[in-house]
PDB file of C-alpha atoms in Angstrom:
ATOM      1  CA  MET H   1      83.232 117.184  83.481  1.00 46.00           C
ATOM      2  CA  ARG H   2      81.779 119.755  86.191  1.00 47.00           C
ATOM      3  CA  GLN H   3      81.384 118.293  89.476  1.00 48.00           C
ATOM      4  CA  ILE H   4      77.898 118.872  90.795  1.00 46.00           C
ATOM      5  CA  ASN H   5      77.725 118.668  94.645  1.00 49.00           C
ATOM      6  CA  PHE H   6      74.122 117.762  96.170  1.00 40.00           C
ATOM      7  CA  MET H   7      75.661 117.554  99.791  1.00 42.00           C
ATOM      8  CA  PRO H   8      75.243 120.906 102.110  1.00 44.00           C
ATOM      9  CA  SER H   9      78.387 122.270 102.672  1.00 43.00           C
ATOM     10  CA  PHE H  10      78.493 121.550 106.194  1.00 39.00           C
ATOM     11  CA  PHE H  11      78.360 117.806 105.563  1.00 39.00           C
ATOM     12  CA  SER H  12      81.389 118.115 103.421  1.00 42.00           C
ATOM     13  CA  HIS H  13      83.782 117.506 106.217  1.00 43.00           C
ATOM     14  CA  CYS H  14      81.809 115.066 108.490  1.00 39.00           C
ATOM     15  CA  HIS H  15      82.953 111.766 109.515  1.00 40.00           C
ATOM     16  CA  HIS H  16      79.797 110.852 111.551  1.00 39.00           C
ATOM     17  CA  ILE H  17      75.999 111.410 111.076  1.00 34.00           C
ATOM     18  CA  ILE H  18      74.211 111.142 114.428  1.00 35.00           C
ATOM     19  CA  ILE H  19      70.293 110.250 114.015  1.00 34.00           C
ATOM     20  CA  ILE H  20      68.494 110.381 117.255  1.00 33.00           C
ATOM     21  CA  PHE H  21      64.941 108.927 117.770  1.00 34.00           C
ATOM     22  CA  PHE H  22      62.830 110.385 120.734  1.00 33.00           C
ATOM     23  CA  SER H  23      59.874 109.243 121.903  1.00 33.00           C
ATOM     24  CA  LEU H  24      56.769 111.401 123.064  1.00 29.00           C
ATOM     25  CA  VAL H  25      57.040 109.753 126.400  1.00 36.00           C
ATOM     26  CA  PRO H  26      58.917 111.648 129.072  1.00 35.00           C
ATOM     27  CA  GLN H  27      62.282 110.252 130.434  1.00 43.00           C
ATOM     28  CA  LYS H  28      62.597 109.145 133.901  1.00 46.00           C
ATOM     29  CA  SER H  29      65.401 110.661 135.978  1.00 43.00           C
ATOM     30  CA  PHE H  30      68.531 109.272 135.904  1.00 44.00           C
ATOM     31  CA  GLY H  31      68.933 106.460 138.538  1.00 55.00           C
ATOM     32  CA  ASP H  32      65.600 106.025 139.498  1.00 84.00           C
ATOM     33  CA  VAL H  33      63.951 102.529 139.413  1.00 90.00           C
ATOM     34  CA  ASP H  34      61.748 101.611 136.441  1.00 94.00           C
ATOM     35  CA  PRO H  35      57.827 102.155 137.729  1.00 94.00           C
ATOM     36  CA  TYR H  36      56.835  99.007 135.816  1.00 95.00           C
ATOM     37  CA  PHE H  37      59.623  97.008 137.454  1.00 96.00           C
ATOM     38  CA  GLN H  38      58.356  98.240 140.920  1.00 94.00           C
ATOM     39  CA  THR H  39      54.823  97.728 140.274  1.00 94.00           C
ATOM     40  CA  CYS H  40      55.283  94.140 139.234  1.00 96.00           C
ATOM     41  CA  SER H  41      57.802  93.294 142.062  1.00 93.00           C
ATOM     42  CA  VAL H  42      55.361  92.170 144.520  1.00 87.00           C
ATOM     43  CA  PRO H  43      52.427  89.452 143.866  1.00 88.00           C
ATOM     44  CA  LYS H  44      49.149  90.322 145.120  1.00 93.00           C
ATOM     45  CA  ASN H  45      46.591  87.466 146.587  1.00 96.00           C
ATOM     46  CA  CYS H  46      42.978  87.530 147.178  1.00 97.00           C
ATOM     47  CA  GLY H  47      43.026  86.630 150.673  1.00 95.00           C
ATOM     48  CA  ASP H  48      43.939  82.704 150.532  1.00 94.00           C
ATOM     49  CA  GLY H  49      47.901  83.319 150.243  1.00 93.00           C
ATOM     50  CA  GLN H  50      47.971  82.459 146.538  1.00 94.00           C
ATOM     51  CA  ALA H  51      50.457  84.645 145.185  1.00 94.00           C
ATOM     52  CA  ILE H  52      49.018  85.800 141.845  1.00 96.00           C
ATOM     53  CA  ARG H  53      51.956  86.987 139.287  1.00 95.00           C
ATOM     54  CA  PHE H  54      52.436  86.478 135.428  1.00 97.00           C
ATOM     55  CA  PRO H  55      50.695  85.656 133.393  1.00 97.00           C
ATOM     56  CA  PHE H  56      47.874  86.326 135.621  1.00 97.00           C
ATOM     57  CA  TYR H  57      46.755  89.698 137.310  1.00 97.00           C
ATOM     58  CA  ILE H  58      43.929  90.765 139.709  1.00 97.00           C
ATOM     59  CA  GLN H  59      41.641  93.178 138.179  1.00 94.00           C
ATOM     60  CA  ASP H  60      41.569  96.476 140.484  1.00 90.00           C
ATOM     61  CA  LYS H  61      44.337  95.174 142.425  1.00 93.00           C
ATOM     62  CA  GLN H  62      47.023  94.935 139.928  1.00 95.00           C
ATOM     63  CA  ASN H  63      48.243  96.607 136.888  1.00 95.00           C
ATOM     64  CA  SER H  64      47.097  94.789 133.729  1.00 96.00           C
ATOM     65  CA  SER H  65      50.936  95.053 132.295  1.00 96.00           C
ATOM     66  CA  CYS H  66      51.996  92.945 135.242  1.00 97.00           C
ATOM     67  CA  GLY H  67      49.821  89.962 133.814  1.00 96.00           C
ATOM     68  CA  TYR H  68      49.387  88.620 130.186  1.00 96.00           C
ATOM     69  CA  PRO H  69      46.120  89.740 127.919  1.00 95.00           C
ATOM     70  CA  ARG H  70      43.038  87.792 128.825  1.00 94.00           C
ATOM     71  CA  PHE H  71      44.498  86.242 132.135  1.00 97.00           C
ATOM     72  CA  ASN H  72      42.576  88.614 134.252  1.00 97.00           C
ATOM     73  CA  LEU H  73      41.454  86.911 137.513  1.00 98.00           C
ATOM     74  CA  SER H  74      38.801  88.328 139.900  1.00 97.00           C
ATOM     75  CA  CYS H  75      38.284  87.808 143.888  1.00 97.00           C
ATOM     76  CA  ASN H  76      35.271  85.839 145.471  1.00 95.00           C
ATOM     77  CA  ASN H  77      33.628  86.634 148.490  1.00 93.00           C
ATOM     78  CA  ASN H  78      35.891  83.583 150.370  1.00 91.00           C
ATOM     79  CA  GLY H  79      39.085  85.202 149.359  1.00 95.00           C
ATOM     80  CA  HIS H  80      39.950  82.875 146.378  1.00 96.00           C
ATOM     81  CA  PRO H  81      40.875  84.056 142.845  1.00 97.00           C
ATOM     82  CA  THR H  82      38.341  83.233 139.962  1.00 97.00           C
ATOM     83  CA  ILE H  83      38.778  83.302 136.311  1.00 97.00           C
ATOM     84  CA  LEU H  84      35.916  83.691 133.467  1.00 95.00           C
ATOM     85  CA  ILE H  85      35.867  80.942 131.183  1.00 94.00           C
ATOM     86  CA  SER H  86      33.165  80.764 128.489  1.00 86.00           C
ATOM     87  CA  ASN H  87      31.026  82.961 130.547  1.00 89.00           C
ATOM     88  CA  ASN H  88      31.034  80.838 133.730  1.00 92.00           C
ATOM     89  CA  ASN H  89      33.451  81.582 136.843  1.00 95.00           C
ATOM     90  CA  TYR H  90      35.753  79.018 137.856  1.00 97.00           C
ATOM     91  CA  THR H  91      37.692  78.879 141.480  1.00 97.00           C
ATOM     92  CA  ILE H  92      41.200  78.632 141.264  1.00 97.00           C
ATOM     93  CA  HIS H  93      42.500  76.167 143.939  1.00 96.00           C
ATOM     94  CA  GLY H  94      46.170  76.400 143.226  1.00 96.00           C
ATOM     95  CA  ILE H  95      48.493  77.619 140.726  1.00 97.00           C
ATOM     96  CA  PHE H  96      51.633  75.778 139.626  1.00 96.00           C
ATOM     97  CA  TYR H  97      53.794  78.463 137.612  1.00 95.00           C
ATOM     98  CA  GLN H  98      56.909  75.878 137.206  1.00 92.00           C
ATOM     99  CA  ASN H  99      54.873  73.672 134.779  1.00 93.00           C
ATOM    100  CA  LYS H 100      52.133  76.223 133.825  1.00 96.00           C
ATOM    101  CA  SER H 101      48.988  74.486 135.263  1.00 97.00           C
ATOM    102  CA  LEU H 102      46.364  75.457 137.731  1.00 96.00           C
ATOM    103  CA  VAL H 103      43.408  73.646 139.391  1.00 97.00           C
ATOM    104  CA  VAL H 104      39.964  74.890 138.925  1.00 97.00           C
ATOM    105  CA  SER H 105      36.485  74.046 139.608  1.00 95.00           C
ATOM    106  CA  ASN H 106      33.291  75.410 138.209  1.00 95.00           C
ATOM    107  CA  SER H 107      32.448  78.345 141.073  1.00 95.00           C
ATOM    108  CA  ALA H 108      28.964  76.631 141.253  1.00 93.00           C
ATOM    109  CA  PHE H 109      30.505  73.616 143.113  1.00 92.00           C
ATOM    110  CA  SER H 110      31.795  75.649 145.583  1.00 87.00           C
ATOM    111  CA  ASN H 111      29.697  75.278 148.754  1.00 82.00           C
ATOM    112  CA  PRO H 112      31.539  72.494 150.883  1.00 79.00           C
ATOM    113  CA  TYR H 113      28.371  71.930 153.103  1.00 77.00           C
ATOM    114  CA  SER H 114      26.209  70.910 150.273  1.00 80.00           C
ATOM    115  CA  ASN H 115      26.119  67.454 148.362  1.00 80.00           C
ATOM    116  CA  CYS H 116      23.584  68.924 145.920  1.00 87.00           C
ATOM    117  CA  ILE H 117      24.486  69.231 142.230  1.00 91.00           C
ATOM    118  CA  PRO H 118      23.514  72.500 140.710  1.00 91.00           C
ATOM    119  CA  PHE H 119      22.694  72.828 136.636  1.00 91.00           C
ATOM    120  CA  ILE H 120      25.958  73.898 134.710  1.00 91.00           C
ATOM    121  CA  ASN H 121      27.165  74.024 131.181  1.00 88.00           C
ATOM    122  CA  SER H 122      29.754  72.344 129.723  1.00 87.00           C
ATOM    123  CA  ILE H 123      33.092  74.009 129.607  1.00 89.00           C
ATOM    124  CA  SER H 124      34.317  75.406 126.293  1.00 91.00           C
ATOM    125  CA  LEU H 125      37.755  76.166 126.529  1.00 94.00           C
ATOM    126  CA  PRO H 126      39.751  79.326 124.769  1.00 93.00           C
ATOM    127  CA  SER H 127      42.812  78.640 122.877  1.00 94.00           C
ATOM    128  CA  ARG H 128      44.900  80.030 126.001  1.00 94.00           C
ATOM    129  CA  PHE H 129      43.967  76.841 127.955  1.00 97.00           C
ATOM    130  CA  GLU H 130      43.719  73.010 127.576  1.00 96.00           C
ATOM    131  CA  LEU H 131      42.957  70.231 129.529  1.00 95.00           C
ATOM    132  CA  ALA H 132      46.011  68.505 131.472  1.00 95.00           C
ATOM    133  CA  PRO H 133      46.234  64.879 130.299  1.00 93.00           C
ATOM    134  CA  ASN H 134      45.312  61.801 132.411  1.00 89.00           C
ATOM    135  CA  GLN H 135      42.130  63.213 133.783  1.00 91.00           C
ATOM    136  CA  ALA H 136      38.462  61.603 133.990  1.00 88.00           C
ATOM    137  CA  ASN H 137      35.234  62.817 132.875  1.00 87.00           C
ATOM    138  CA  LEU H 138      31.898  62.855 134.706  1.00 89.00           C
ATOM    139  CA  PHE H 139      28.840  62.590 132.911  1.00 92.00           C
ATOM    140  CA  LEU H 140      25.806  64.755 134.414  1.00 94.00           C
ATOM    141  CA  PHE H 141      22.270  63.778 133.288  1.00 94.00           C
ATOM    142  CA  TYR H 142      19.364  66.476 133.846  1.00 93.00           C
ATOM    143  CA  ASN H 143      15.755  65.523 133.720  1.00 90.00           C
ATOM    144  CA  CYS H 144      15.655  61.832 133.236  1.00 92.00           C
ATOM    145  CA  ASN H 145      12.637  59.808 132.614  1.00 90.00           C
ATOM    146  CA  SER H 146      11.606  56.879 135.177  1.00 89.00           C
ATOM    147  CA  SER H 147      13.053  54.156 133.255  1.00 89.00           C
ATOM    148  CA  VAL H 148      16.488  55.584 133.715  1.00 90.00           C
ATOM    149  CA  HIS H 149      15.605  56.121 137.434  1.00 88.00           C
ATOM    150  CA  GLU H 150      15.024  52.341 137.712  1.00 88.00           C
ATOM    151  CA  SER H 151      18.191  51.055 136.119  1.00 87.00           C
ATOM    152  CA  TRP H 152      20.348  53.609 137.940  1.00 86.00           C
ATOM    153  CA  PRO H 153      18.768  54.073 141.480  1.00 87.00           C
ATOM    154  CA  SER H 154      22.279  54.368 143.163  1.00 85.00           C
ATOM    155  CA  GLU H 155      23.745  56.997 140.739  1.00 88.00           C
ATOM    156  CA  PHE H 156      21.290  59.773 140.982  1.00 91.00           C
ATOM    157  CA  TYR H 157      21.797  62.507 143.541  1.00 90.00           C
ATOM    158  CA  ARG H 158      20.164  65.531 144.723  1.00 88.00           C
ATOM    159  CA  SER H 159      19.892  68.561 142.438  1.00 89.00           C
ATOM    160  CA  CYS H 160      20.092  72.222 144.036  1.00 87.00           C
ATOM    161  CA  TYR H 161      16.876  73.252 142.484  1.00 78.00           C
ATOM    162  CA  GLY H 162      14.034  71.338 144.378  1.00 69.00           C
ATOM    163  CA  GLU H 163      13.716  68.381 146.412  1.00 59.00           C
ATOM    164  CA  ASN H 164      12.174  66.115 143.772  1.00 68.00           C
ATOM    165  CA  ASP H 165      14.745  67.144 140.833  1.00 83.00           C
ATOM    166  CA  THR H 166      17.567  64.804 140.890  1.00 89.00           C
ATOM    167  CA  VAL H 167      20.950  64.354 138.850  1.00 93.00           C
ATOM    168  CA  LEU H 168      22.257  61.376 137.132  1.00 93.00           C
ATOM    169  CA  ALA H 169      26.302  61.274 137.657  1.00 91.00           C
ATOM    170  CA  LEU H 170      28.038  58.549 135.775  1.00 89.00           C
ATOM    171  CA  SER H 171      31.780  58.150 135.454  1.00 81.00           C
ATOM    172  CA  ARG H 172      31.820  55.213 133.074  1.00 72.00           C
ATOM    173  CA  GLN H 173      33.369  55.644 129.536  1.00 71.00           C
ATOM    174  CA  ASP H 174      31.176  53.332 127.737  1.00 76.00           C
ATOM    175  CA  PRO H 175      30.014  55.302 124.635  1.00 80.00           C
ATOM    176  CA  LYS H 176      26.997  53.195 124.154  1.00 83.00           C
ATOM    177  CA  LEU H 177      25.904  53.521 127.433  1.00 86.00           C
ATOM    178  CA  ILE H 178      26.356  57.127 127.510  1.00 88.00           C
ATOM    179  CA  ASN H 179      24.286  57.407 124.219  1.00 87.00           C
ATOM    180  CA  ASN H 180      21.496  55.129 125.388  1.00 88.00           C
ATOM    181  CA  VAL H 181      21.166  57.017 128.741  1.00 91.00           C
ATOM    182  CA  SER H 182      21.440  60.785 126.819  1.00 89.00           C
ATOM    183  CA  MET H 183      18.254  59.515 124.980  1.00 91.00           C
ATOM    184  CA  GLU H 184      16.682  59.073 127.946  1.00 91.00           C
ATOM    185  CA  CYS H 185      17.279  62.415 129.511  1.00 92.00           C
ATOM    186  CA  LYS H 186      16.702  66.463 128.432  1.00 90.00           C
ATOM    187  CA  SER H 187      20.017  67.453 128.883  1.00 91.00           C
ATOM    188  CA  SER H 188      23.496  66.173 129.683  1.00 91.00           C
ATOM    189  CA  VAL H 189      26.977  67.723 130.566  1.00 93.00           C
ATOM    190  CA  LEU H 190      30.527  66.707 130.375  1.00 91.00           C
ATOM    191  CA  VAL H 191      32.660  67.485 133.471  1.00 92.00           C
ATOM    192  CA  PRO H 192      36.373  66.924 133.767  1.00 92.00           C
ATOM    193  CA  VAL H 193      37.631  66.023 137.113  1.00 93.00           C
ATOM    194  CA  GLU H 194      41.002  65.402 138.472  1.00 89.00           C
ATOM    195  CA  ALA H 195      40.501  62.116 140.730  1.00 74.00           C
ATOM    196  CA  TYR H 196      37.435  60.801 142.139  1.00 66.00           C
ATOM    197  CA  GLY H 197      37.265  60.512 145.863  1.00 65.00           C
ATOM    198  CA  GLY H 198      35.041  61.103 148.591  1.00 67.00           C
ATOM    199  CA  GLY H 199      32.030  61.174 146.457  1.00 79.00           C
ATOM    200  CA  ILE H 200      30.685  62.662 143.243  1.00 86.00           C
ATOM    201  CA  ALA H 201      29.962  66.104 145.021  1.00 85.00           C
ATOM    202  CA  GLU H 202      33.549  66.522 146.639  1.00 87.00           C
ATOM    203  CA  SER H 203      34.993  65.365 143.114  1.00 90.00           C
ATOM    204  CA  LEU H 204      33.288  68.142 141.377  1.00 92.00           C
ATOM    205  CA  ARG H 205      34.446  70.500 144.003  1.00 91.00           C
ATOM    206  CA  ASN H 206      38.042  69.449 143.716  1.00 92.00           C
ATOM    207  CA  GLY H 207      37.943  70.152 140.010  1.00 94.00           C
ATOM    208  CA  PHE H 208      40.645  69.448 137.434  1.00 96.00           C
ATOM    209  CA  VAL H 209      43.824  70.735 135.970  1.00 97.00           C
ATOM    210  CA  LEU H 210      44.085  73.109 133.113  1.00 97.00           C
ATOM    211  CA  LYS H 211      47.473  73.944 131.244  1.00 97.00           C
ATOM    212  CA  TRP H 212      48.014  77.337 129.943  1.00 97.00           C
ATOM    213  CA  LYS H 213      49.722  79.103 126.944  1.00 95.00           C
ATOM    214  CA  ALA H 214      51.613  82.253 127.152  1.00 94.00           C
ATOM    215  CA  SER H 215      54.935  83.872 126.719  1.00 92.00           C
ATOM    216  CA  ASN H 216      57.889  82.082 128.839  1.00 92.00           C
ATOM    217  CA  CYS H 217      58.728  83.884 131.676  1.00 93.00           C
ATOM    218  CA  SER H 218      61.846  81.951 133.173  1.00 93.00           C
ATOM    219  CA  ILE H 219      64.484  83.562 131.261  1.00 95.00           C
ATOM    220  CA  CYS H 220      63.527  86.987 132.431  1.00 96.00           C
ATOM    221  CA  GLU H 221      63.071  85.859 135.853  1.00 95.00           C
ATOM    222  CA  ALA H 222      66.358  84.530 136.073  1.00 95.00           C
ATOM    223  CA  SER H 223      67.918  87.790 134.885  1.00 96.00           C
ATOM    224  CA  GLY H 224      66.475  89.496 137.787  1.00 96.00           C
ATOM    225  CA  GLY H 225      63.161  91.060 136.063  1.00 97.00           C
ATOM    226  CA  ASN H 226      59.705  90.866 136.313  1.00 97.00           C
ATOM    227  CA  CYS H 227      57.533  89.304 133.448  1.00 97.00           C
ATOM    228  CA  GLY H 228      54.757  91.908 131.893  1.00 97.00           C
ATOM    229  CA  PHE H 229      53.132  93.026 128.537  1.00 97.00           C
ATOM    230  CA  ASP H 230      53.400  95.907 126.435  1.00 96.00           C
ATOM    231  CA  TYR H 231      49.928  96.801 125.405  1.00 94.00           C
ATOM    232  CA  ILE H 232      51.228  99.577 123.058  1.00 94.00           C
ATOM    233  CA  MET H 233      53.363  97.566 121.274  1.00 92.00           C
ATOM    234  CA  TYR H 234      51.402  94.213 121.966  1.00 95.00           C
ATOM    235  CA  HIS H 235      54.194  92.033 123.095  1.00 94.00           C
ATOM    236  CA  PHE H 236      55.647  90.622 126.146  1.00 96.00           C
ATOM    237  CA  LYS H 237      58.152  92.694 128.132  1.00 96.00           C
ATOM    238  CA  CYS H 238      60.852  91.738 130.611  1.00 97.00           C
ATOM    239  CA  PHE H 239      60.785  94.757 133.218  1.00 97.00           C
ATOM    240  CA  CYS H 240      63.911  95.490 134.703  1.00 97.00           C
ATOM    241  CA  PRO H 241      65.487  98.029 137.319  1.00 96.00           C
ATOM    242  CA  ASP H 242      66.842 100.153 134.503  1.00 95.00           C
ATOM    243  CA  ARG H 243      64.168 100.038 131.761  1.00 94.00           C
ATOM    244  CA  PRO H 244      61.865  97.239 130.041  1.00 95.00           C
ATOM    245  CA  HIS H 245      63.614  94.920 127.792  1.00 96.00           C
ATOM    246  CA  ALA H 246      62.717  92.633 125.191  1.00 93.00           C
ATOM    247  CA  TRP H 247      63.261  89.098 127.008  1.00 93.00           C
ATOM    248  CA  SER H 248      65.858  89.536 129.601  1.00 95.00           C
ATOM    249  CA  CYS H 249      67.585  92.280 131.878  1.00 96.00           C
ATOM    250  CA  THR H 250      70.894  90.887 130.564  1.00 88.00           C
ATOM    251  CA  ASN H 251      70.160  91.450 126.892  1.00 55.00           C
ATOM    252  CA  THR H 252      72.300  94.156 125.313  1.00 49.00           C
ATOM    253  CA  SER H 253      70.959  94.174 122.220  1.00 48.00           C
ATOM    254  CA  LEU H 254      69.352  97.212 120.350  1.00 40.00           C
ATOM    255  CA  GLU H 255      65.614  97.608 121.174  1.00 46.00           C
ATOM    256  CA  TYR H 256      62.967  99.876 120.793  1.00 40.00           C
ATOM    257  CA  LEU H 257      61.673 101.039 123.983  1.00 40.00           C
ATOM    258  CA  PRO H 258      58.396 103.094 124.527  1.00 39.00           C
ATOM    259  CA  GLY H 259      59.304 105.960 126.745  1.00 37.00           C
ATOM    260  CA  GLN H 260      63.232 106.129 125.971  1.00 36.00           C
ATOM    261  CA  PHE H 261      65.615 107.564 123.147  1.00 32.00           C
ATOM    262  CA  PHE H 262      68.412 106.378 121.740  1.00 31.00           C
ATOM    263  CA  SER H 263      71.116 107.120 119.291  1.00 32.00           C
ATOM    264  CA  LEU H 264      72.323 105.222 115.942  1.00 30.00           C
ATOM    265  CA  GLU H 265      75.637 106.287 114.965  1.00 30.00           C
ATOM    266  CA  ILE H 266      76.898 105.822 111.132  1.00 28.00           C
ATOM    267  CA  SER H 267      80.412 106.071 110.562  1.00 32.00           C
ATOM    268  CA  LEU H 268      81.439 107.723 107.114  1.00 30.00           C
ATOM    269  CA  SER H 269      85.008 107.741 105.955  1.00 34.00           C
ATOM    270  CA  GLN H 270      86.438 110.146 103.726  1.00 34.00           C
ATOM    271  CA  SER H 271      86.897 107.677 101.171  1.00 34.00           C
ATOM    272  CA  SER H 272      83.307 106.673 101.443  1.00 37.00           C
ATOM    273  CA  LEU H 273      82.176 110.251 101.172  1.00 31.00           C
ATOM    274  CA  GLY H 274      84.582 110.460  97.913  1.00 34.00           C
ATOM    275  CA  HIS H 275      82.852 107.355  96.313  1.00 36.00           C
ATOM    276  CA  TYR H 276      79.603 109.090  97.128  1.00 32.00           C
ATOM    277  CA  TYR H 277      80.576 112.250  94.966  1.00 30.00           C
ATOM    278  CA  GLU H 278      81.944 110.235  92.359  1.00 34.00           C
ATOM    279  CA  THR H 279      78.526 108.618  91.827  1.00 35.00           C
ATOM    280  CA  LEU H 280      77.298 111.852  91.284  1.00 31.00           C
ATOM    281  CA  GLU H 281      79.379 112.933  88.675  1.00 34.00           C
ATOM    282  CA  THR H 282      78.153 110.874  85.669  1.00 33.00           C
TER     283      THR H 282
END
């Protein structure tokens, strides 16, 4: 039977085929430190000394790749970081990276020289946050009728919107009581607080604890890298001195790396080439 050779002549004696994938992004010079590693190496702050790092980043002060999507922060006029949750600004009093938690309070309560209570909306948490356990709740009632004033005179506090306006603040967890009071007031708000102490206004200023959900940064940091996010691939990245890695600077597995190229070597022995030719002779 006549052998039909479909392989080009220059492959007939090859032992290897080298396939090289190139990226459109230019390569950095050999020996240079990866720019993302440098950019994300130094934490920033708003002025109060709180180090802001992954998964958070300060808009206009840090590259968004140094943080996680929708974990962007701003700085207020008092030098504190703030985060936008359900269209309301919350002041960040402390970030605890080890257990992924932060203490926040509605920025409307931030004035330390005022004991009045402003009107706020109930917090609606996005999926990336959840309330830490073992916290208390305050119920704020606005525009209550006179019968409620007579029943709870010591629980009313001055409103920030007029001398004659008052706000009823209850910490009791009796559902029946809360329901009855709600019927006698025009609006109500549930406010989480970490603990009571120093009065209602101070408890509201001290705020509550949130837990966040984002990619684990500990493996990357332990390997000497800086955690970040690749918005092109939309995936966590560990920025290392040489280049970005998937999870760790010590990871040696083959990875796709934007802005890099790599080679994939396929070894073909003479016997395997012969077997390939045999399959074409039918």
